[in-house]
PDB file of C-alpha atoms in Angstrom:
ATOM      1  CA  UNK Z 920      80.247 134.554  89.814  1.00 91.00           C
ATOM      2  CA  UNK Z 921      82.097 134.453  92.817  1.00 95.00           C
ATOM      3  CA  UNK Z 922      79.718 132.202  95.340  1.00 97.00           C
ATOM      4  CA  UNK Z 923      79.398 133.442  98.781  1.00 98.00           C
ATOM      5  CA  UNK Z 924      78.546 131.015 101.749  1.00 98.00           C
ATOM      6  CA  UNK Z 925      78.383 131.544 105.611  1.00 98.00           C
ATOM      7  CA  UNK Z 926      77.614 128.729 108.300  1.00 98.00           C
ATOM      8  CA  UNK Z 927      76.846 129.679 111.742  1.00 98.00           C
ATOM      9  CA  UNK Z 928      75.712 127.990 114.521  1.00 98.00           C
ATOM     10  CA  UNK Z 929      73.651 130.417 116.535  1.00 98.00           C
ATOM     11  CA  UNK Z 930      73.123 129.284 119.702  1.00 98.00           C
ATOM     12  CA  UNK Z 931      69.962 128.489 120.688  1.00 97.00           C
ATOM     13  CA  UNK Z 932      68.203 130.919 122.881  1.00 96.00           C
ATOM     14  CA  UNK Z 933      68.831 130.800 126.151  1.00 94.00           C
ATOM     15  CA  UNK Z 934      68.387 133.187 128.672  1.00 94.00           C
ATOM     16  CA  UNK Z 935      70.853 131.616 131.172  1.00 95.00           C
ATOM     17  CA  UNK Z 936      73.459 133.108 128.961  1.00 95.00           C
ATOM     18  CA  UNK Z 937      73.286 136.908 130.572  1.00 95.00           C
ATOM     19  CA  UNK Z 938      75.093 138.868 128.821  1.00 95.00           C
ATOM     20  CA  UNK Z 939      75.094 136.860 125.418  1.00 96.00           C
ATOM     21  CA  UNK Z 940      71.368 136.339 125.531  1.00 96.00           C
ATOM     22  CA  UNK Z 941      69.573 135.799 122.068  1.00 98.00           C
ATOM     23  CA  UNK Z 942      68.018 139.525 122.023  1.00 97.00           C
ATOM     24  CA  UNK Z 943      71.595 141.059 122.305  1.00 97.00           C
ATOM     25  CA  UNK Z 944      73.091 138.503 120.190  1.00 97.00           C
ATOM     26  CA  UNK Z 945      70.639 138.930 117.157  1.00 98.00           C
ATOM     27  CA  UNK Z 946      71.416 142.053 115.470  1.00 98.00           C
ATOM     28  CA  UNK Z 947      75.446 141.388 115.722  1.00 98.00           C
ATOM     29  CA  UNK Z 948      75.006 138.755 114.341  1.00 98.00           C
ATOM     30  CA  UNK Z 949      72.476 139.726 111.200  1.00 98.00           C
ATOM     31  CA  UNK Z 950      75.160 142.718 111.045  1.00 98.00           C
ATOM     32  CA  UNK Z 951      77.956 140.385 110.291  1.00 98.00           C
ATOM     33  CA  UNK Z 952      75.782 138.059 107.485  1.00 98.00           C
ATOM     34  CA  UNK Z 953      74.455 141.466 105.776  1.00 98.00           C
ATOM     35  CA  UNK Z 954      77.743 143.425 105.777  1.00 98.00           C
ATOM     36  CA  UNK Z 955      79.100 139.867 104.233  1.00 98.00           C
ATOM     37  CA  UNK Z 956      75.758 139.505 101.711  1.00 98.00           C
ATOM     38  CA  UNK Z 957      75.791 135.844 101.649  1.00 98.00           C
ATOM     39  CA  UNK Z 958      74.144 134.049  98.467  1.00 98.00           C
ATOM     40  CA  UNK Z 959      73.569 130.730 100.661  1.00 98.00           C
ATOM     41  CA  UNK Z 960      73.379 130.893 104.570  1.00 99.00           C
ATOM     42  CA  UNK Z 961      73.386 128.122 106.970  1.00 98.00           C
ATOM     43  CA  UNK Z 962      72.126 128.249 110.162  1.00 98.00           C
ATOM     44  CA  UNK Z 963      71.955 125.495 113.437  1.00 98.00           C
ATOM     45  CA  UNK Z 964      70.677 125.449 116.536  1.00 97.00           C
ATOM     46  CA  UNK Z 965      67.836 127.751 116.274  1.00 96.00           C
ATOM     47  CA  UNK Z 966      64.100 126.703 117.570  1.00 97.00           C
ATOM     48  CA  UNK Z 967      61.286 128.226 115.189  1.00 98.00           C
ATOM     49  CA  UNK Z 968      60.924 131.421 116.722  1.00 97.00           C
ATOM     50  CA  UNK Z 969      64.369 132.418 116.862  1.00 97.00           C
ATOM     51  CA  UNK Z 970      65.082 131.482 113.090  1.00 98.00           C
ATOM     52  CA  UNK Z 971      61.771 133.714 112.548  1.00 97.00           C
ATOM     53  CA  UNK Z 972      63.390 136.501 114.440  1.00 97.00           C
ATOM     54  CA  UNK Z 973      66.769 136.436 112.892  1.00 98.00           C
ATOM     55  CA  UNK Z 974      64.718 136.365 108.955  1.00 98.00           C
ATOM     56  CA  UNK Z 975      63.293 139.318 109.859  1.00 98.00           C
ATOM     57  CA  UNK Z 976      66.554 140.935 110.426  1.00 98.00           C
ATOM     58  CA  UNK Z 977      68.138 139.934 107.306  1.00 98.00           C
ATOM     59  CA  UNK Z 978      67.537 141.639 103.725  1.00 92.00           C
ATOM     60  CA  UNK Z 979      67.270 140.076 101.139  1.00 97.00           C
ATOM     61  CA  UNK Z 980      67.756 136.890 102.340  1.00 98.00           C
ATOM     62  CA  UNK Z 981      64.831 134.479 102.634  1.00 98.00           C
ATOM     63  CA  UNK Z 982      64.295 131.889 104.981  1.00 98.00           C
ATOM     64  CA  UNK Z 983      63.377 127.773 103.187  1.00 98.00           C
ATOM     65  CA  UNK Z 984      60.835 126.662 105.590  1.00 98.00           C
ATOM     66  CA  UNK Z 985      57.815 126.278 102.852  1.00 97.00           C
ATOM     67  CA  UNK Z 986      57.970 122.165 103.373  1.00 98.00           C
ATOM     68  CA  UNK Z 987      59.031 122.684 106.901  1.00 97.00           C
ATOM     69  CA  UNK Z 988      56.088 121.822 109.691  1.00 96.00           C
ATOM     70  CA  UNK Z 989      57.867 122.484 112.995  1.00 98.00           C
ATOM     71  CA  UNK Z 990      57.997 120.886 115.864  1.00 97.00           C
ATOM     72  CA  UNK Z 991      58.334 123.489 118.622  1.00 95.00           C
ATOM     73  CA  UNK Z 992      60.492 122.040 120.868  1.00 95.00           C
ATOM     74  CA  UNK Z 993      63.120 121.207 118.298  1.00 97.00           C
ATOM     75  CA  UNK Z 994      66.497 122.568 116.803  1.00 98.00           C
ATOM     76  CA  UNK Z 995      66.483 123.250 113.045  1.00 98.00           C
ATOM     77  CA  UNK Z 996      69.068 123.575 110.482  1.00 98.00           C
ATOM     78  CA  UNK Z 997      68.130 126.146 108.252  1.00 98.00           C
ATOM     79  CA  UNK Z 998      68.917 127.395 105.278  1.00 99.00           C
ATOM     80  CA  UNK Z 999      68.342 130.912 103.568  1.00 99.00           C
ATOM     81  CA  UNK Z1000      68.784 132.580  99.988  1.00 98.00           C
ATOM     82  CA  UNK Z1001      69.418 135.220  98.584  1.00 98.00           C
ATOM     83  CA  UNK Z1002      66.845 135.317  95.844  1.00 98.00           C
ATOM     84  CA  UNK Z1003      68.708 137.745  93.394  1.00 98.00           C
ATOM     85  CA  UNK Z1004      71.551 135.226  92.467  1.00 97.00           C
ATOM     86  CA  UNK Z1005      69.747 131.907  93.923  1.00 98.00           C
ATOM     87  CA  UNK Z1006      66.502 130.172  92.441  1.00 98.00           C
ATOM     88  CA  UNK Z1007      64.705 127.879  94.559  1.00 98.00           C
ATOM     89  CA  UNK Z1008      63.815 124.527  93.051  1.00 98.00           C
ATOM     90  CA  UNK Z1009      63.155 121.897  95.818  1.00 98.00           C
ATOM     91  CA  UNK Z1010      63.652 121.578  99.295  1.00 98.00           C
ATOM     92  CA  UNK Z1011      63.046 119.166 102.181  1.00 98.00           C
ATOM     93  CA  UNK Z1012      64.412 118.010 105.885  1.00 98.00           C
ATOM     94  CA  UNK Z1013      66.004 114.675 106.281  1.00 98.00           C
ATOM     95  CA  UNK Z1014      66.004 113.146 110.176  1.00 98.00           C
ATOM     96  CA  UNK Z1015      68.886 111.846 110.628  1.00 98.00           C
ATOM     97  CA  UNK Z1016      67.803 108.694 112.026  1.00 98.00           C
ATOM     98  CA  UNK Z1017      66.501 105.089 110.844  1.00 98.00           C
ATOM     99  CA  UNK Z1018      63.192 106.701 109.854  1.00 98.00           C
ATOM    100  CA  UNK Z1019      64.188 109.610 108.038  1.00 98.00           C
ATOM    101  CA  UNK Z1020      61.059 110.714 106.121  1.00 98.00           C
ATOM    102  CA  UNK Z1021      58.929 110.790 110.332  1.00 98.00           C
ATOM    103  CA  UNK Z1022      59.820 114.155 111.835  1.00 97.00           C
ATOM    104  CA  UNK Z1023      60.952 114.225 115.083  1.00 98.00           C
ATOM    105  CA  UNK Z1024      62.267 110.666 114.992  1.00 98.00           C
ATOM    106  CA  UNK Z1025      65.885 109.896 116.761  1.00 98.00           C
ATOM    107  CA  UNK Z1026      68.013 107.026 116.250  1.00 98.00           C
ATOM    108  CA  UNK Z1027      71.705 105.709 116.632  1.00 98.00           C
ATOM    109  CA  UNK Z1028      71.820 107.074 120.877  1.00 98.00           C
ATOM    110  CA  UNK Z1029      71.489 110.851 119.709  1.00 98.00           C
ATOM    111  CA  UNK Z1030      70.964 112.847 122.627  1.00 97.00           C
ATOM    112  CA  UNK Z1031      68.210 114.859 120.489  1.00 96.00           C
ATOM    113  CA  UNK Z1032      66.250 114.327 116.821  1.00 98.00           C
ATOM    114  CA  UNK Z1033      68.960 115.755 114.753  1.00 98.00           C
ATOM    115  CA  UNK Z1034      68.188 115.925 111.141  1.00 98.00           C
ATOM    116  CA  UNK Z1035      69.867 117.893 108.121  1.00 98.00           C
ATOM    117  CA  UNK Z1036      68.059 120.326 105.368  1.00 98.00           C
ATOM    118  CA  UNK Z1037      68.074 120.895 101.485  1.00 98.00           C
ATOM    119  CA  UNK Z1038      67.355 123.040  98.641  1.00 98.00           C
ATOM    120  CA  UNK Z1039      67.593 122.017  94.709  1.00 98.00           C
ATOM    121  CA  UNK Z1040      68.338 125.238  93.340  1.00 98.00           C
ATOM    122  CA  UNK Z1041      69.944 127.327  90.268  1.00 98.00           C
ATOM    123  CA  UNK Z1042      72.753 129.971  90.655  1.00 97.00           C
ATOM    124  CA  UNK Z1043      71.294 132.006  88.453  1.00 97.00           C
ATOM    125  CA  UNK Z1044      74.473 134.210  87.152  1.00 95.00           C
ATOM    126  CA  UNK Z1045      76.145 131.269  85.726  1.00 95.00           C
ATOM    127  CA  UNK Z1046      72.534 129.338  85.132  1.00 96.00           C
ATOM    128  CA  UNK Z1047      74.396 126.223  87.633  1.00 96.00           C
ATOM    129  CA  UNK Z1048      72.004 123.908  89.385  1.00 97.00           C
ATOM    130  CA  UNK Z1049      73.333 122.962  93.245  1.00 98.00           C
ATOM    131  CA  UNK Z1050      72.398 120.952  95.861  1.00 98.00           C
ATOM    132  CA  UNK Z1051      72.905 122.671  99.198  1.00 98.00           C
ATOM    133  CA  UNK Z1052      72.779 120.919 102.598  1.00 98.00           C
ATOM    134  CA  UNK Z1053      73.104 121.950 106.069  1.00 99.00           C
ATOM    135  CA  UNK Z1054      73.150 120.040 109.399  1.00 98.00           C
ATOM    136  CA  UNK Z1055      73.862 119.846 113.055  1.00 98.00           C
ATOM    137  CA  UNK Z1056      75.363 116.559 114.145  1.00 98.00           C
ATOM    138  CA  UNK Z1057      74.993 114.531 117.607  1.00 98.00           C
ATOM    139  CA  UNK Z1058      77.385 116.483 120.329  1.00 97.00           C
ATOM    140  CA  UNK Z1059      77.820 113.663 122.534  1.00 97.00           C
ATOM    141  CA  UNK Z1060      79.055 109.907 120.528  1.00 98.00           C
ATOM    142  CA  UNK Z1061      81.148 110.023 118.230  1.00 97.00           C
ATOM    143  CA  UNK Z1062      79.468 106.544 116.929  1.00 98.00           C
ATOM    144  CA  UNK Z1063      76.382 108.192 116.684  1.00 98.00           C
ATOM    145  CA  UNK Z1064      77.771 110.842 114.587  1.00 98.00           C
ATOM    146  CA  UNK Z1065      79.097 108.101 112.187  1.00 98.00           C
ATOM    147  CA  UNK Z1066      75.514 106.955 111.806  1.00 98.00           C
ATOM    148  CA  UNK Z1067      74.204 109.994 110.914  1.00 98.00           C
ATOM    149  CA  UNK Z1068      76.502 111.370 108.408  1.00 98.00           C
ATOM    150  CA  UNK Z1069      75.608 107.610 107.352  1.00 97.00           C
ATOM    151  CA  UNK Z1070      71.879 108.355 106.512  1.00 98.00           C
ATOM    152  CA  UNK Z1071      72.584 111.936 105.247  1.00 98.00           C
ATOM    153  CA  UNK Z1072      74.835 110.609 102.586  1.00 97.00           C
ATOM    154  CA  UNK Z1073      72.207 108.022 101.721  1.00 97.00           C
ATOM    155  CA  UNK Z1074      69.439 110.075 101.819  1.00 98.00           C
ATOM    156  CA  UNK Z1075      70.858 112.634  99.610  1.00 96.00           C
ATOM    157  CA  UNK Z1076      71.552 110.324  97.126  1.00 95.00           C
ATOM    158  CA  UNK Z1077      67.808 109.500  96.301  1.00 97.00           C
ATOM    159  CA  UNK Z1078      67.359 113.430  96.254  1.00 97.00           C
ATOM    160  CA  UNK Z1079      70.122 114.221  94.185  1.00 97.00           C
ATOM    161  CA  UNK Z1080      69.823 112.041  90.473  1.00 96.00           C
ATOM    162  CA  UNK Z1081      70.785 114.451  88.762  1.00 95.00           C
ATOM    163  CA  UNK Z1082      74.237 114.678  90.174  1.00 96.00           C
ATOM    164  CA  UNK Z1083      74.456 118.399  91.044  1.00 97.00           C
ATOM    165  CA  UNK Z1084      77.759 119.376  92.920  1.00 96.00           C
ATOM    166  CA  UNK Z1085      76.676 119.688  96.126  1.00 97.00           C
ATOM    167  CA  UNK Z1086      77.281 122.399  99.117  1.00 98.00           C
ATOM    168  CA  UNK Z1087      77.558 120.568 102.484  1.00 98.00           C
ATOM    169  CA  UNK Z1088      77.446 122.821 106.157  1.00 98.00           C
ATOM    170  CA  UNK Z1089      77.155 122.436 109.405  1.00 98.00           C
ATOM    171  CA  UNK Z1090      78.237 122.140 112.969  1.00 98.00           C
ATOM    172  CA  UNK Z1091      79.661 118.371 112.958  1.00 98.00           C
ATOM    173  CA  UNK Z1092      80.753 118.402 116.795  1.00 98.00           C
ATOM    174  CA  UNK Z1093      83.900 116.217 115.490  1.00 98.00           C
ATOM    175  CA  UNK Z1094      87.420 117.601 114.501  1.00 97.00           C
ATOM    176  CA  UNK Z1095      88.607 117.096 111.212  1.00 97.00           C
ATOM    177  CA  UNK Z1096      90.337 114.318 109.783  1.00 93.00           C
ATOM    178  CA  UNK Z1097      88.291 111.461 112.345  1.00 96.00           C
ATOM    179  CA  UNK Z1098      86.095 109.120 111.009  1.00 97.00           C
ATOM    180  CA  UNK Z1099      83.274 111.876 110.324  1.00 97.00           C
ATOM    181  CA  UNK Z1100      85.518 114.131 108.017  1.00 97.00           C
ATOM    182  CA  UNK Z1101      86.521 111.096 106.270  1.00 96.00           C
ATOM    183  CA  UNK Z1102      83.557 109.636 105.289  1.00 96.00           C
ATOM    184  CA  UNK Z1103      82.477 113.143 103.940  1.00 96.00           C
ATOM    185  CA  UNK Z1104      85.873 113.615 102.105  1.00 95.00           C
ATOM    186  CA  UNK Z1105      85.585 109.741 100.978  1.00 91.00           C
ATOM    187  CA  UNK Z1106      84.950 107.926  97.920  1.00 82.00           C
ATOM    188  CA  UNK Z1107      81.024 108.010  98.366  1.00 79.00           C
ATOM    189  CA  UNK Z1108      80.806 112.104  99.058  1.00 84.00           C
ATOM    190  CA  UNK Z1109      84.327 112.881  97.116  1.00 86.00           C
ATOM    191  CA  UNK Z1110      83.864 116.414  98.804  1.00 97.00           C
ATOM    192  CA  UNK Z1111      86.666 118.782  99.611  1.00 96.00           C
ATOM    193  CA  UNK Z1112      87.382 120.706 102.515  1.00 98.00           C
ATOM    194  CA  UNK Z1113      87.959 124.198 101.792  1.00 98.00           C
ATOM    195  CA  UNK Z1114      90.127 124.866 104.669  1.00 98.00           C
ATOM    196  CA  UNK Z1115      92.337 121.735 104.252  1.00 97.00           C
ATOM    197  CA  UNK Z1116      92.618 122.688 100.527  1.00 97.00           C
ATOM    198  CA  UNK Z1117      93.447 126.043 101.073  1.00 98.00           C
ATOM    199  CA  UNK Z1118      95.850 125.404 104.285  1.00 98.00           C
ATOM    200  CA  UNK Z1119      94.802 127.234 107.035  1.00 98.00           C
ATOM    201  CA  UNK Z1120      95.984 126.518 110.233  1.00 97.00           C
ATOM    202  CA  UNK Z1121      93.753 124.547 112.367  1.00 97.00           C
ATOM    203  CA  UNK Z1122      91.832 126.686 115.055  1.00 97.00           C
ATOM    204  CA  UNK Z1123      88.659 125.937 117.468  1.00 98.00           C
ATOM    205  CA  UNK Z1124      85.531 127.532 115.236  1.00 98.00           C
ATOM    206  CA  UNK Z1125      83.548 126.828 118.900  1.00 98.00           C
ATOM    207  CA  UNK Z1126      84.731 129.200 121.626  1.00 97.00           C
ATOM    208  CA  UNK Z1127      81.621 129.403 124.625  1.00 96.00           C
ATOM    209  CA  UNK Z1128      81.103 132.808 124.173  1.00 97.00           C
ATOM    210  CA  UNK Z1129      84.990 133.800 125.395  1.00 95.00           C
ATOM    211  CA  UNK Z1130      86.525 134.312 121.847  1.00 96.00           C
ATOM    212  CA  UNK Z1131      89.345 132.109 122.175  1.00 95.00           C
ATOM    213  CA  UNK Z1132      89.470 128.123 123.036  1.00 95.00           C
ATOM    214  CA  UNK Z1133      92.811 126.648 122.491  1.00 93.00           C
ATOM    215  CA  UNK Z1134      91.363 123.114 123.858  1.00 92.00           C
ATOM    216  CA  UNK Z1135      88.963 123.311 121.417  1.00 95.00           C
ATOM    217  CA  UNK Z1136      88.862 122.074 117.363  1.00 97.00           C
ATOM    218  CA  UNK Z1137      87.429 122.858 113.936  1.00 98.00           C
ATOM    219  CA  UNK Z1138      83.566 121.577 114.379  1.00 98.00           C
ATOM    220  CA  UNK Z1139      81.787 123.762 111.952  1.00 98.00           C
ATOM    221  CA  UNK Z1140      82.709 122.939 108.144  1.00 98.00           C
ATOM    222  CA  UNK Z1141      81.777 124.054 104.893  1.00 98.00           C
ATOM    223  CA  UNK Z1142      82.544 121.185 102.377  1.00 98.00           C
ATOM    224  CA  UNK Z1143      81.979 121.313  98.307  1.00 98.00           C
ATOM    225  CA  UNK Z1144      82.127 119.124  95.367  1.00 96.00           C
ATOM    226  CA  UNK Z1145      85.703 119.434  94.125  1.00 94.00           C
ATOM    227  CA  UNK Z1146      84.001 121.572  91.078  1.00 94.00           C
ATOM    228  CA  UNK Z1147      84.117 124.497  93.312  1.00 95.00           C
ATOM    229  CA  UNK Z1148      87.148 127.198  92.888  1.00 96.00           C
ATOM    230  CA  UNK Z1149      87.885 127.790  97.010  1.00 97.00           C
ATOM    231  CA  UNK Z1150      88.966 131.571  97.264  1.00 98.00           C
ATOM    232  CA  UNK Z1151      88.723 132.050 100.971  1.00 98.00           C
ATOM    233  CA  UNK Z1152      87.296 130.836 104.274  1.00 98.00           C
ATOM    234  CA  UNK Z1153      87.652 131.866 107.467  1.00 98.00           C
ATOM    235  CA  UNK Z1154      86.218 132.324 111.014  1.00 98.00           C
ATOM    236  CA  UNK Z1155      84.245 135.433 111.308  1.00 98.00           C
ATOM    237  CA  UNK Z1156      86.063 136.512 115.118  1.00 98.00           C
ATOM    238  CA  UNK Z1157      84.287 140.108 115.613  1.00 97.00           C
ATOM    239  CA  UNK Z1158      82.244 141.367 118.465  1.00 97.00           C
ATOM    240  CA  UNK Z1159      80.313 143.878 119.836  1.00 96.00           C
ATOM    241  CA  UNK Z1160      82.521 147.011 121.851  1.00 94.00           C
ATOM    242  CA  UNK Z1161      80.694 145.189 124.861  1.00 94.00           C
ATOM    243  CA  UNK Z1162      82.344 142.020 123.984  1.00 96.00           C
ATOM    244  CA  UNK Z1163      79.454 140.368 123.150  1.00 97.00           C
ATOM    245  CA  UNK Z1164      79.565 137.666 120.539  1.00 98.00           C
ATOM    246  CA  UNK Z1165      77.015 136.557 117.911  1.00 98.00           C
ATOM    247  CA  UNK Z1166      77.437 132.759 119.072  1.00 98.00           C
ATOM    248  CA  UNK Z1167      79.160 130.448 121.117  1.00 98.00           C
ATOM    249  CA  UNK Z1168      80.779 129.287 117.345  1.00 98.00           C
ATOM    250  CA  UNK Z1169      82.299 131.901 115.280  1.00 98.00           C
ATOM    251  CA  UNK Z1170      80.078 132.689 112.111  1.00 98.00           C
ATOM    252  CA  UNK Z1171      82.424 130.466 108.851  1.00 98.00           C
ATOM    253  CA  UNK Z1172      82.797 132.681 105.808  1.00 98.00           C
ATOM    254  CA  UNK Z1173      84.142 131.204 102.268  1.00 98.00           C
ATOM    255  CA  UNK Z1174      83.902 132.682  98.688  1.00 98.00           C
ATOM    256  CA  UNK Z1175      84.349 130.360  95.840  1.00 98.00           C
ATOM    257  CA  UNK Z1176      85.235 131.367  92.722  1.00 93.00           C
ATOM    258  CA  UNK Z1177      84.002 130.009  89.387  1.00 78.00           C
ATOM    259  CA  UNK Z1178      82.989 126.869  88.690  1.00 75.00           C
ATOM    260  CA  UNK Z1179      85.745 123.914  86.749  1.00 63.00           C
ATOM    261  CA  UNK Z1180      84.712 121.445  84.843  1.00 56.00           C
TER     262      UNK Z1180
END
């Protein structure tokens, strides 16, 4: 089986954006997770209706909200399947914050409630059970950042006793190789960074809607347990022949081959 993930912050709607408002943005961007037929999706940023709107658009994904109660007001991290090569076992949301189990709740000088999300499930192909986790970190403190990652880590060991290799995705707001990127690649996650592994050359994966932003770093990571084969990953770049862009962060594609013991 060869495993195919995307992460993609999409922006949150905004209609002070013009041109790149969500309406326009929506079916470029479902066009560029279909054409890629993702078996796990991340998404960040979203509020409830627009991660609503972009399920709708996207076949056969399906959207893990059935533990979810939203809040309206807030920004989600959510995660979809694709139900032909992924079971569902368990899921849940984790707020990142020192009350993780009270939705809503914000901690450690966050500028908002930031919180990551889970499934359990099995990859059904090669009968492997995952965990899979996707979150959007503080944008502000890089202190705060630390804290989070902090509780996520925590956190997800409770959830995870039976010591599946775990998927982690996300827009971190932090370059790689600072104190965030450690702690994830450390000796309490032991998780490897795809693009590190495979050597890519470091680019900004957050561009403001412009396409290019040579001030700008890697934010948006896709990290696995070190039992995943990286094959490729790479920032998804296209646009509409308007020039209109799915995000403000380029869509992050990797395929992973099989699984090493």
């Amino acid at each position: 089986m060869k495993l195919r993930v995307i992460s993609s912050n999409i922006r949150f709607a905004n209609q002070s954006d013009g041109a790149h408002d969500w309406p326009v943005r929506k079916p470029i961007l479902a066009n560029i997770i279909n054409q890629f037929a993702p078996d796990l999706l991340g998404t960040q940023e979203g509020k409830q209706l627009q991660i609503q709107e972009l399920a709708a658009s996207l076949s056969p994904l399906i959207l893990v909200d059935q533990h979810r109660k939203w809040i309206t007001e807030r920004m989600y991290p959510s995660i979809f399947i694709n139900p032909a090569t992924v079971e569902l076992l368990d899921s849940g949301d984790i707020w990142l914050s020192s009350t993780p189990a009270v939705a809503g709740s914000i901690s450690f000088n966050s500028a908002f409630p930031r919180l990551c999300t889970w499934v359990k499930a099995r990859l059904i192909p090669i009968n492997q059970n995952i965990l899979y986790i996707n979150v959007h970190l503080d944008h502000h403190y890089e202190d705060t950042r630390i804290e989070q990652i902090r509780v996520l880590l925590e956190e997800t060991q409770k959830i995870n006793r039976e010591l599946n290799p775990i998927i982690l995705s996300g827009d971190f707001n932090d370059p790689p190789h600072k104190k965030v990127w450690q702690t994830v690649t450390g000796k309490n996650s032991k998780l490897l960074d795809p693009w590190h592994y495979l050597n890519n050359p470091e680019e900004s994966s957050h561009h403001q809607f412009k396409g290019v932003n040579p001030n700008g770093s890697r934010i948006d990571w896709i990290m696995v347990d070190p039992i995943f084969n990286p094959i490729s990953i790479e920032l998804d770049k296209s646009c509409s022949t308007k020039g209109i862009f799915p995000s403000d962060h380029f869509p992050l594609k990797a395929i992973f081959g099989p699984l090493t013991n």
